[in-house]
Short mmCIF file of C-alpha atoms and ligand atoms in Angstrom, two decimals:
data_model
loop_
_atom_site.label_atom_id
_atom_site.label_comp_id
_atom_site.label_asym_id
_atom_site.label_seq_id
_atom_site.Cartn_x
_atom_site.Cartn_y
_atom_site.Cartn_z
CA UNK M 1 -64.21 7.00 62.00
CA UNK M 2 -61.20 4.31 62.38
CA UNK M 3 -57.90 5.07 60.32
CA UNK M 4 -58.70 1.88 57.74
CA UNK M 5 -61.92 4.24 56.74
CA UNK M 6 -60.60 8.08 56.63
CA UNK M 7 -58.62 6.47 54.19
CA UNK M 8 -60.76 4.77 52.07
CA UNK M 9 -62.61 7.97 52.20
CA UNK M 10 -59.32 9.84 51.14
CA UNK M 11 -58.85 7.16 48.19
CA UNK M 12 -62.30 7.61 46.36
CA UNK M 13 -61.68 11.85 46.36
CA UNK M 14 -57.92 11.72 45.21
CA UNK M 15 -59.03 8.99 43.09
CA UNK M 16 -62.06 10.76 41.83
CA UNK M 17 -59.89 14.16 41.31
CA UNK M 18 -56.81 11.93 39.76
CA UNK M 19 -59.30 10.84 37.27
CA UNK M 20 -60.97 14.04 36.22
CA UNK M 21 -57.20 15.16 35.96
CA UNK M 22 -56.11 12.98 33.95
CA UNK M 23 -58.82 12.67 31.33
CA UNK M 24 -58.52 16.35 31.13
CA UNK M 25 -54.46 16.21 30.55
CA UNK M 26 -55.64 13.52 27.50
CA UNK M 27 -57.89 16.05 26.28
CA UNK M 28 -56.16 19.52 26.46
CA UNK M 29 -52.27 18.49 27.03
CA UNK M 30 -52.98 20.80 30.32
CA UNK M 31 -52.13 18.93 33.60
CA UNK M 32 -53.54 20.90 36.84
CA UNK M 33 -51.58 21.58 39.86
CA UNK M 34 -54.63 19.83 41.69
CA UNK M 35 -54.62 16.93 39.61
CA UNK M 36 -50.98 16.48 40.32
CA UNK M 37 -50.99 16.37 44.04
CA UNK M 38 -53.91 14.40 43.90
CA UNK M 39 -51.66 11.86 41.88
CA UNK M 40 -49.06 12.18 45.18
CA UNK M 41 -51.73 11.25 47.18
CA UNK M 42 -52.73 8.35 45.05
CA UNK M 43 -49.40 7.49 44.53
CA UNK M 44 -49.14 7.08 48.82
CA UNK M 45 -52.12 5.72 49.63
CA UNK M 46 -51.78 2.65 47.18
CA UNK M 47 -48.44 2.80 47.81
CA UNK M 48 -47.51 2.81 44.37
CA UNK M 49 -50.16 1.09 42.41
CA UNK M 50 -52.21 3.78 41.59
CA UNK M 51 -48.97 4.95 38.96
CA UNK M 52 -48.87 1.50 37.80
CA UNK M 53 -52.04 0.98 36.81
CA UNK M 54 -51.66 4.40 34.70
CA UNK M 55 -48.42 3.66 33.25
CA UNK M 56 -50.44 0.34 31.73
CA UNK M 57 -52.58 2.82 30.30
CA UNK M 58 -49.98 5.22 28.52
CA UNK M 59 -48.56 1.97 27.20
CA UNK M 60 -50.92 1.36 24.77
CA UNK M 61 -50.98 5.29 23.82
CA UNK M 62 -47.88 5.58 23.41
CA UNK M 63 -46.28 2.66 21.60
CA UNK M 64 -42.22 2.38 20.75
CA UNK M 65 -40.76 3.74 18.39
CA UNK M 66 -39.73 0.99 15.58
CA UNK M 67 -36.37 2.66 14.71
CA UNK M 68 -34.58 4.03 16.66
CA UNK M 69 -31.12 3.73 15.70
CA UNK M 70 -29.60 2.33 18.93
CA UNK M 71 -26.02 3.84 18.94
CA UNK M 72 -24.24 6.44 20.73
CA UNK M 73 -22.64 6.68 24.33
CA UNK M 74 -23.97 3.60 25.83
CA UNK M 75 -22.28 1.45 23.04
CA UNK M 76 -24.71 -0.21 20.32
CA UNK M 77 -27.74 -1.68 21.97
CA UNK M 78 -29.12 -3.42 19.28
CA UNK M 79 -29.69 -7.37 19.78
CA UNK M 80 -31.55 -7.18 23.02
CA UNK M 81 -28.82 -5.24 25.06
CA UNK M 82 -31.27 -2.85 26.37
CA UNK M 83 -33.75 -5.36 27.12
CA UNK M 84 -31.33 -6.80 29.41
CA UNK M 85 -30.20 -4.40 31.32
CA UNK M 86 -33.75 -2.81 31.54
CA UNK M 87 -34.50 -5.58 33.26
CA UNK M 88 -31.38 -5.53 35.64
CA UNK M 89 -33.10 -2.14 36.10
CA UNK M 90 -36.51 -3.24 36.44
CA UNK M 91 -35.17 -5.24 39.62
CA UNK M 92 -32.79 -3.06 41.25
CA UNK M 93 -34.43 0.72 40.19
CA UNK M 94 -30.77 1.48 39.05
CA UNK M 95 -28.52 0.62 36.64
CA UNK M 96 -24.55 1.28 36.26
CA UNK M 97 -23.42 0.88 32.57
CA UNK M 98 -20.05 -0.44 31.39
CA UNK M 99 -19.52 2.00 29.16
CA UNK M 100 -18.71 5.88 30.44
CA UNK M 101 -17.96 9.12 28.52
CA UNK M 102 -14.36 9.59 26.50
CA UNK M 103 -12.20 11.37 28.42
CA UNK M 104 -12.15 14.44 26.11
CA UNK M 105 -15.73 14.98 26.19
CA UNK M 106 -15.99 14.77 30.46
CA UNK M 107 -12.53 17.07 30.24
CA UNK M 108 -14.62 19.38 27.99
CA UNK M 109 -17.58 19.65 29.76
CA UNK M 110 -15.56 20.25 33.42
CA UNK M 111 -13.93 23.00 30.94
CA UNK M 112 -17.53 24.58 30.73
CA UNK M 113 -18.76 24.16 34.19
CA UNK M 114 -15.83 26.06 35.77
CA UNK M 115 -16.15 28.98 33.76
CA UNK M 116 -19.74 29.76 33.44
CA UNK M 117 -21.82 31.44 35.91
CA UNK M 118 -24.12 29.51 37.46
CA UNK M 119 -26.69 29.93 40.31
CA UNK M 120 -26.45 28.47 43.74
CA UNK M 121 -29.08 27.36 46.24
CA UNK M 122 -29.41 30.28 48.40
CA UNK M 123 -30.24 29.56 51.78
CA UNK M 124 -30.72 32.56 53.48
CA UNK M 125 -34.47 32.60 52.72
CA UNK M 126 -36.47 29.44 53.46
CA UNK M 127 -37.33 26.85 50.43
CA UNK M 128 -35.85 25.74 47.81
CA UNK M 129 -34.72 28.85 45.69
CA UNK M 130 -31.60 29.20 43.48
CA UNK M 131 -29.61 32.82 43.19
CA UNK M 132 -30.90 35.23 40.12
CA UNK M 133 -27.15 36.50 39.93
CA UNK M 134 -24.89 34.03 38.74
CA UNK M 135 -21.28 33.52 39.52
CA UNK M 136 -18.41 31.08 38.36
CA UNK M 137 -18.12 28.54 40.62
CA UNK M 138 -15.02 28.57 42.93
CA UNK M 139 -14.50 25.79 45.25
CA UNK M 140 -12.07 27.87 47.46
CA UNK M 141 -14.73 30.15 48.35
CA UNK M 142 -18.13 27.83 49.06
CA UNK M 143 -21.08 29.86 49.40
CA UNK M 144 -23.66 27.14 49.30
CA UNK M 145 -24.04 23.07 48.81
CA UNK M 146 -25.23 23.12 45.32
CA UNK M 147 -24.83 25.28 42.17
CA UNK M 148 -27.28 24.61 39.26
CA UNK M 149 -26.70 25.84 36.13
CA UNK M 150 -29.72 26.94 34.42
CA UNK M 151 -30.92 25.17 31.49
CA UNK M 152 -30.00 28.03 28.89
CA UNK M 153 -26.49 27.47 30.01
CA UNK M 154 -27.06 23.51 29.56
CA UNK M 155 -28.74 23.70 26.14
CA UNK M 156 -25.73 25.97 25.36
CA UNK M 157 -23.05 23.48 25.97
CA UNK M 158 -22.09 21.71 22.64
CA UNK M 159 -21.14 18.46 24.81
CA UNK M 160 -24.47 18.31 27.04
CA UNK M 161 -26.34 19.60 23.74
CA UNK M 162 -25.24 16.19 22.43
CA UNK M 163 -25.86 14.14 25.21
CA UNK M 164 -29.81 15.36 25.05
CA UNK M 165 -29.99 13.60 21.80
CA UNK M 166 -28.05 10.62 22.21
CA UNK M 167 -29.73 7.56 20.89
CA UNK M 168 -28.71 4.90 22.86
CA UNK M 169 -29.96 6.66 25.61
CA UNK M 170 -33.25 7.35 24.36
CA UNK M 171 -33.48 3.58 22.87
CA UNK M 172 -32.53 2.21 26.75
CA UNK M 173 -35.48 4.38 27.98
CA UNK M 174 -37.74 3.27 26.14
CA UNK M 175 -36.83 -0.30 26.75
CA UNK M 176 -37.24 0.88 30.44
CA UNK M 177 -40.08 2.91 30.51
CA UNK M 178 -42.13 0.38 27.86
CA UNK M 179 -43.24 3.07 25.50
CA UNK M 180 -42.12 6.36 23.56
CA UNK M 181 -40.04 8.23 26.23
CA UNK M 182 -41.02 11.98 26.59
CA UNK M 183 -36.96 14.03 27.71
CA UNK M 184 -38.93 16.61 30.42
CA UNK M 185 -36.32 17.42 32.58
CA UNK M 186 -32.29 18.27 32.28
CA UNK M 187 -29.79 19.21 35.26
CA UNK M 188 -26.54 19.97 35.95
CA UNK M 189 -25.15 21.08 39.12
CA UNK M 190 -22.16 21.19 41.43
CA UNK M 191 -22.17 19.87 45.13
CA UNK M 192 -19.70 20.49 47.80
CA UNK M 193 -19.01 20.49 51.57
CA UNK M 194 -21.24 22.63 53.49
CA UNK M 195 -21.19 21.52 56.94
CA UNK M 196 -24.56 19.84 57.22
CA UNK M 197 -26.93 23.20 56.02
CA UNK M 198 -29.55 22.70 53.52
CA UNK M 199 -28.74 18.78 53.10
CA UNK M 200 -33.00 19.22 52.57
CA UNK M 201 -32.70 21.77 49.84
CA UNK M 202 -29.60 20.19 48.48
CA UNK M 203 -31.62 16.56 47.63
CA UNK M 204 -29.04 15.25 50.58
CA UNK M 205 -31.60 13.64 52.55
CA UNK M 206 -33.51 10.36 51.63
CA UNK M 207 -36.89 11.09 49.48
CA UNK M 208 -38.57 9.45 46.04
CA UNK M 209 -39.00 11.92 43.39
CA UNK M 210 -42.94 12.06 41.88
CA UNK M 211 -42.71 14.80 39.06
CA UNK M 212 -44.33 12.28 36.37
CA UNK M 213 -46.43 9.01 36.47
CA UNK M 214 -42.97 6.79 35.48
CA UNK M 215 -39.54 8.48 34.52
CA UNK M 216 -36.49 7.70 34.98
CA UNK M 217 -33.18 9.50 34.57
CA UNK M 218 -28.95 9.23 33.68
CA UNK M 219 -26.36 10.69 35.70
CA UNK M 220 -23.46 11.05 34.22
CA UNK M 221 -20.27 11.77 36.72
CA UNK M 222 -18.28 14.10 35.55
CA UNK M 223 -15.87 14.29 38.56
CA UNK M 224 -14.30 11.17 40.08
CA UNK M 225 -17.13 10.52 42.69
CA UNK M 226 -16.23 8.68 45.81
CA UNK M 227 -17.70 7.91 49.12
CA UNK M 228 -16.58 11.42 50.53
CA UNK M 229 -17.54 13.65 47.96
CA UNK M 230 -21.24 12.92 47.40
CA UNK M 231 -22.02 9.74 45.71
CA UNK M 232 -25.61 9.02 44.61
CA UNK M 233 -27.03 6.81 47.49
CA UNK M 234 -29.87 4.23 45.86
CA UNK M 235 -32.33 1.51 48.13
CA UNK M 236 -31.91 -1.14 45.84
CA UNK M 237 -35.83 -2.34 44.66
CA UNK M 238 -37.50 0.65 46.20
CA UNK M 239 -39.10 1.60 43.20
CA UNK M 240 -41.47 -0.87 43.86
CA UNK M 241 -44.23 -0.91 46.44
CA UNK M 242 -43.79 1.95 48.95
CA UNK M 243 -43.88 0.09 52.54
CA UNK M 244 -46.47 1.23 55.09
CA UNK M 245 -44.26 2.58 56.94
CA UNK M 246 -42.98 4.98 54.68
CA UNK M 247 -45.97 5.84 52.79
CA UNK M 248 -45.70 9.46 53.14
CA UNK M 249 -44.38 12.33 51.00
CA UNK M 250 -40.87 14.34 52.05
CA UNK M 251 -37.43 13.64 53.57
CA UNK M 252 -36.55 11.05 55.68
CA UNK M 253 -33.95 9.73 57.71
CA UNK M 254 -30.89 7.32 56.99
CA UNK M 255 -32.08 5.20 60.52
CA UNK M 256 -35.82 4.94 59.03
CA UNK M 257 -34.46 4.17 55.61
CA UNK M 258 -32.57 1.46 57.06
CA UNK M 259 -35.18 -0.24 59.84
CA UNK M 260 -36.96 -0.86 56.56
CA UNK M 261 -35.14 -1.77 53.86
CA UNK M 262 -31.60 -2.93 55.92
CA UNK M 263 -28.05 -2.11 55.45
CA UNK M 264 -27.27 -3.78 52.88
CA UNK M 265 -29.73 -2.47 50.14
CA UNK M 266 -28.49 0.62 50.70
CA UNK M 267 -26.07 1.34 47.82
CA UNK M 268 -23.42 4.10 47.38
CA UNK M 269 -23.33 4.42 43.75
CA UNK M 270 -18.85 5.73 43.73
CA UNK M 271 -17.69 5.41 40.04
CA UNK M 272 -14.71 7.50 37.61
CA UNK M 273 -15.65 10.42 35.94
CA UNK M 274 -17.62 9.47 32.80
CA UNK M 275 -19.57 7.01 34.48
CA UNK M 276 -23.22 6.31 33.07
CA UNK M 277 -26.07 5.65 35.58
CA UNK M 278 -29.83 4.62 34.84
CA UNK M 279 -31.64 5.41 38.03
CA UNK M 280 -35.95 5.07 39.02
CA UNK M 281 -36.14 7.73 41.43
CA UNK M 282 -39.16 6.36 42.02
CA UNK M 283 -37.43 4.73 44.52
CA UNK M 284 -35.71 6.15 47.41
CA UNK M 285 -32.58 8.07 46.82
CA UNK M 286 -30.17 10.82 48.10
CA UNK M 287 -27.00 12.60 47.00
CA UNK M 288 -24.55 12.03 50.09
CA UNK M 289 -23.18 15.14 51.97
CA UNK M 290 -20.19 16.07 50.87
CA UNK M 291 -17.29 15.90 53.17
CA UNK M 292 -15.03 16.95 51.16
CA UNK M 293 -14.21 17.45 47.61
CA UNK M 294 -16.72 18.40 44.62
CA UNK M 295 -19.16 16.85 42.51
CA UNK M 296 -20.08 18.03 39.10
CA UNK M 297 -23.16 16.00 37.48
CA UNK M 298 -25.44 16.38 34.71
CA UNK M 299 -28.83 14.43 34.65
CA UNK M 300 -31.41 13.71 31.67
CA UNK M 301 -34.87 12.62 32.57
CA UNK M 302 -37.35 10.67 30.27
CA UNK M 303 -40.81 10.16 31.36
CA UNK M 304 -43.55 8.37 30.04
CA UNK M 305 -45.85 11.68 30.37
CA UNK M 306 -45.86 15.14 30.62
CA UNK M 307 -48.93 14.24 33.38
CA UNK M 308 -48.12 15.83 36.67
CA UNK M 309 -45.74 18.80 37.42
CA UNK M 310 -45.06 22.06 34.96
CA UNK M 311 -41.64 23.14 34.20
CA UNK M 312 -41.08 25.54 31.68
CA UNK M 313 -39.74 25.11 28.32
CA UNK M 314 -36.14 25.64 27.13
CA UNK M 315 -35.32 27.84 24.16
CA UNK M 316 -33.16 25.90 21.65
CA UNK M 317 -31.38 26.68 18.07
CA UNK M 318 -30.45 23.32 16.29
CA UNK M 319 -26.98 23.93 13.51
CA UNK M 320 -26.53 20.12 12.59
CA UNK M 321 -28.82 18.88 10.21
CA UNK M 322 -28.02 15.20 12.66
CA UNK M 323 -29.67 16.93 15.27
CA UNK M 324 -32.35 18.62 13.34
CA UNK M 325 -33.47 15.20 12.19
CA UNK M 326 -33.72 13.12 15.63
CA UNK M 327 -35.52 16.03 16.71
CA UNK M 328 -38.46 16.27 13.71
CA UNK M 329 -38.53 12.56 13.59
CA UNK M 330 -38.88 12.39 17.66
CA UNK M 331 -40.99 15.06 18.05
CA UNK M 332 -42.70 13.85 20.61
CA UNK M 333 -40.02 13.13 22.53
CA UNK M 334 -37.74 16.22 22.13
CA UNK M 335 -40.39 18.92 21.29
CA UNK M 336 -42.28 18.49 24.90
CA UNK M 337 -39.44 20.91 26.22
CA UNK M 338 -37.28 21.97 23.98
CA UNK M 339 -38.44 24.71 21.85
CA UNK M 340 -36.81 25.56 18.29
CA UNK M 341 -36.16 29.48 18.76
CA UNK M 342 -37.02 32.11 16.30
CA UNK M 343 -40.03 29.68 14.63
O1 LIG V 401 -27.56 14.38 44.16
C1 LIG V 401 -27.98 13.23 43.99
O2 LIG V 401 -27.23 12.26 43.84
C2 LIG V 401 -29.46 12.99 43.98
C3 LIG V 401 -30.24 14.17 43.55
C4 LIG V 401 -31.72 13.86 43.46
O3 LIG V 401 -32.38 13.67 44.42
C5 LIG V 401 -32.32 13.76 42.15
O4 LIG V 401 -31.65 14.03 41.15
O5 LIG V 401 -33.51 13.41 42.07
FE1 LIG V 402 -34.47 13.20 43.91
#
């Protein structure tokens, strides 16, 4: 059999399995580990379409929200600001907002992240795996690339706590994403030099993240971030079709990055701390060895579906009645993974 039909063969069994998946997902709320690769596959073989066509789908079942109360640390987005830049967005796959964090929130959440124990890749075994012990990070003594905080010790953070219910953040993704954004996924982590090892591990090597059908998620710097210590690196307009010669799944290199896409549309995202990104990484994206320095970043993702990989919940107690209202009148936004605890 020729190449063009082993994989039209290929296409009508991931499509096939996608299918069964996904109806099943609708029905139950359970997504399969099968049906999710079979959505990579999709995903490569029509080089993209096969997640557009579904996110048309989840548009009509999940319509917007009507109020959202567009306010909070992106500046007020009412009177089609977030229909503007969404569609900066929609071009580019990335987004840099004018406004950032106030200095005494970024100074309070630094305060936080260098004195609570945190994991670390650990790369004496192969994969990706993070630490069970946990140690305060210490810049003087590097261990490892990367050191990820788990998501107990996020939800714990007053300051980050905030951040995950932040409505002008949730109003700009779901001007981005085109219908009631789902949170799935938080992060916070430090990078630093580490002479080249686990650049794979450490997310340091071009790749497009495929978790969900559409999501899309905010960095927020909060360490000065220049070109030596580890700025995001975007392909501006990757997001959209994948090219042929880069329709497969895992890392690849800067040179085959660049013999597709050229030079010049690949951007170093540099920026004070308190800077606000919106990035698709749909589209092909690194974090840039460190050479020196540190990084510290936190990331929220909002997806348009829980469809596709499982990551387990996070344990939450709500004190502000503000909080305890976005979060019963968003349900279906916040309660996907963030549980109340003790209900
Ligand atoms: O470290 C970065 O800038 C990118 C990390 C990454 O690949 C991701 O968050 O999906
Ligand atoms: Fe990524």
């Amino acid at each position: 059999m020729n190449n063009f039909l082993i994989n039209q063969v290929k296409k009508i069994i991931h499509r096939n399995s996608l299918r069964k998946g996904f109806a099943h997902f609708q029905e139950t709320g359970l997504s399969t580990h099968e049906a999710y690769i079979a959505m990579r596959n999709m995903f490569i073989l029509t080089r993209g379409v096969s997640n557009d066509k579904l996110s048309e789908e989840i548009k009509n079942q999940r319509p917007k929200y009507l109020d959202i109360k567009p306010i909070g640390v992106l500046g007020d987005l009412s009177e089609g600001k977030a229909a503007a830049m969404a569609e900066k967005m929609e071009q580019d796959g990335y987004y840099i907002f004018d406004n950032v964090l106030s200095e005494d929130v970024v100074g309070e959440i630094f305060k936080y992240a260098s004195t609570t124990p945190t994991s670390y890749l650990d790369l004496s075994s192969p994969g990706q795996k993070y630490s069970t012990h946990e140690i305060v990070f210490d810049e003087s003594k590097p261990i490892s690339p990367r050191y990820q905080f788990s998501n107990t010790k996020i939800v714990s953070s007053p300051h980050l706590f905030n951040l995950l219910f932040d409505q002008s953040l949730l109003f700009f993704a779901q001007e981005y994403l085109g219908c009631k954004p789902i949170l799935d996924l938080v992060a916070f982590w430090w990078s630093l030099p580490f002479q080249g090892q686990g650049k794979s591990e450490a997310a340091q090597l071009y790749h497009f993240d495929l978790d969900r059908i559409k999501f899309m998620k905010f960095f927020f710097y909060i360490t000065d971030v220049d070109t030596n210590n580890g700025p995001h690196c975007y392909v501006r307009g990757s997001h959209r079709a994948l090219p042929k010669s880069l329709a497969r799944d895992g890392r690849f290199s800067d040179d085959e990055i660049e013999k597709s896409y050229g030079k010049s549309s690949m951007v170093e995202i540099c920026g004070k701390k308190g800077s606000i990104i919106a990035v698709d990484t749909r589209g092909f994206h690194k974090g840039k060895e460190l050479i020196q320095g540190k990084r510290l970043l936190f990331q929220i993702e909002f997806a348009n579906s829980m469809f596709g990989q499982s990551y387990p919940p996070i344990d939450i107690n709500i004190d502000s009645e503000a909080h305890q209202d976005i979060y019963s009148k968003y349900i279906d936004t916040y309660g996907e993974i963030l549980q109340l605890a003790n209900v």
